[in-house]
Short mmCIF file of C-alpha atoms in Angstrom, two decimals:
data_model
loop_
_atom_site.label_atom_id
_atom_site.label_comp_id
_atom_site.label_asym_id
_atom_site.label_seq_id
_atom_site.Cartn_x
_atom_site.Cartn_y
_atom_site.Cartn_z
CA MET A 1 18.51 -5.79 -15.44
CA VAL A 2 18.66 -5.87 -19.29
CA HIS A 3 16.76 -3.36 -21.30
CA LEU A 4 15.15 -4.88 -24.16
CA PRO A 5 13.89 -2.91 -27.25
CA GLY A 6 10.12 -1.95 -26.87
CA GLN A 7 10.55 -1.88 -23.05
CA ASP A 8 10.08 1.23 -20.97
CA PRO A 9 13.36 2.02 -19.11
CA LEU A 10 13.27 1.07 -15.39
CA GLY A 11 10.68 3.33 -13.52
CA ALA A 12 9.30 4.75 -16.69
CA THR A 13 6.46 2.23 -17.15
CA PRO A 14 3.43 4.38 -17.45
CA ILE A 15 0.47 3.86 -14.93
CA GLU A 16 -2.81 2.80 -16.24
CA ASP A 17 -5.77 5.14 -15.51
CA ASP A 18 -7.48 2.39 -13.52
CA ASP A 19 -4.40 2.25 -11.48
CA LEU A 20 -4.48 5.96 -10.59
CA ASP A 21 -7.87 5.79 -8.74
CA GLY A 22 -7.46 7.08 -5.21
CA LEU A 23 -3.87 8.38 -5.96
CA ILE A 24 -3.52 11.78 -4.30
CA PRO A 25 -0.39 13.44 -5.97
CA THR A 26 -1.48 14.66 -9.32
CA PHE A 27 2.04 14.48 -10.94
CA VAL A 28 2.40 10.77 -10.77
CA ALA A 29 2.52 9.29 -14.21
CA THR A 30 5.00 6.41 -14.08
CA ARG A 31 5.87 3.55 -11.71
CA GLY A 32 8.99 5.59 -10.94
CA ASP A 33 7.05 8.46 -9.77
CA LEU A 34 4.67 6.23 -7.65
CA ASN A 35 7.79 4.47 -6.01
CA LEU A 36 9.23 7.97 -5.27
CA VAL A 37 6.18 9.28 -3.48
CA GLU A 38 5.54 6.08 -1.69
CA GLN A 39 9.28 6.00 -0.52
CA VAL A 40 9.03 9.66 0.74
CA ASN A 41 6.01 8.88 2.74
CA ILE A 42 7.59 5.73 4.08
CA GLU A 43 10.59 7.56 5.25
CA LYS A 44 8.30 10.30 6.93
CA ALA A 45 6.30 7.51 8.68
CA THR A 46 9.46 5.88 9.70
CA LEU A 47 10.69 8.91 11.43
CA ARG A 48 7.35 9.66 13.11
CA ALA A 49 7.32 6.16 14.46
CA PHE A 50 10.66 6.14 15.98
CA ARG A 51 10.04 9.54 17.48
CA HIS A 52 7.10 7.92 19.48
CA ARG A 53 8.54 4.61 20.04
CA ALA A 54 9.78 5.36 23.57
CA ALA A 55 6.35 6.37 24.64
CA MET A 56 4.68 3.10 23.41
CA SER A 57 4.39 -0.13 25.10
CA ILE A 58 5.05 -3.41 23.39
CA ASP A 59 1.21 -3.89 23.57
CA ARG A 60 0.64 -0.75 21.80
CA LEU A 61 3.25 -1.57 19.21
CA LEU A 62 1.64 -4.86 18.55
CA SER A 63 -1.85 -3.73 18.44
CA VAL A 64 -4.28 -3.74 15.51
CA SER A 65 -4.98 0.02 16.12
CA PHE A 66 -1.24 0.84 15.85
CA ALA A 67 -0.78 -1.21 12.66
CA ILE A 68 -3.81 0.72 11.07
CA GLU A 69 -2.34 4.14 12.35
CA LEU A 70 1.10 3.13 10.99
CA HIS A 71 -0.37 2.14 7.58
CA ARG A 72 -2.23 5.59 7.47
CA TRP A 73 1.17 7.37 8.13
CA ILE A 74 2.71 5.45 5.38
CA PHE A 75 0.28 5.80 2.61
CA GLY A 76 -1.96 8.59 3.92
CA GLU A 77 -0.40 11.22 1.72
CA VAL A 78 -0.18 8.95 -1.40
CA TRP A 79 -3.64 7.11 -1.51
CA ARG A 80 -7.18 7.98 -0.48
#
């Protein structure tokens, strides 16, 4: 990626106030910050899902209720 004059460096793009609505971490100020907190939460959710996978049937893994639960694990500590 080429950095052009007047552009924010990769990840340094400020987040608009409207985009902060519902965000839980108070330190997030840039897209890079947001990407980081979302990535950490995704990693935690992945570990949690793999820990429970042996106890889950295919029907459970493919259910809407599990998809909703997984979504909560992925974004629950980042977004309200």
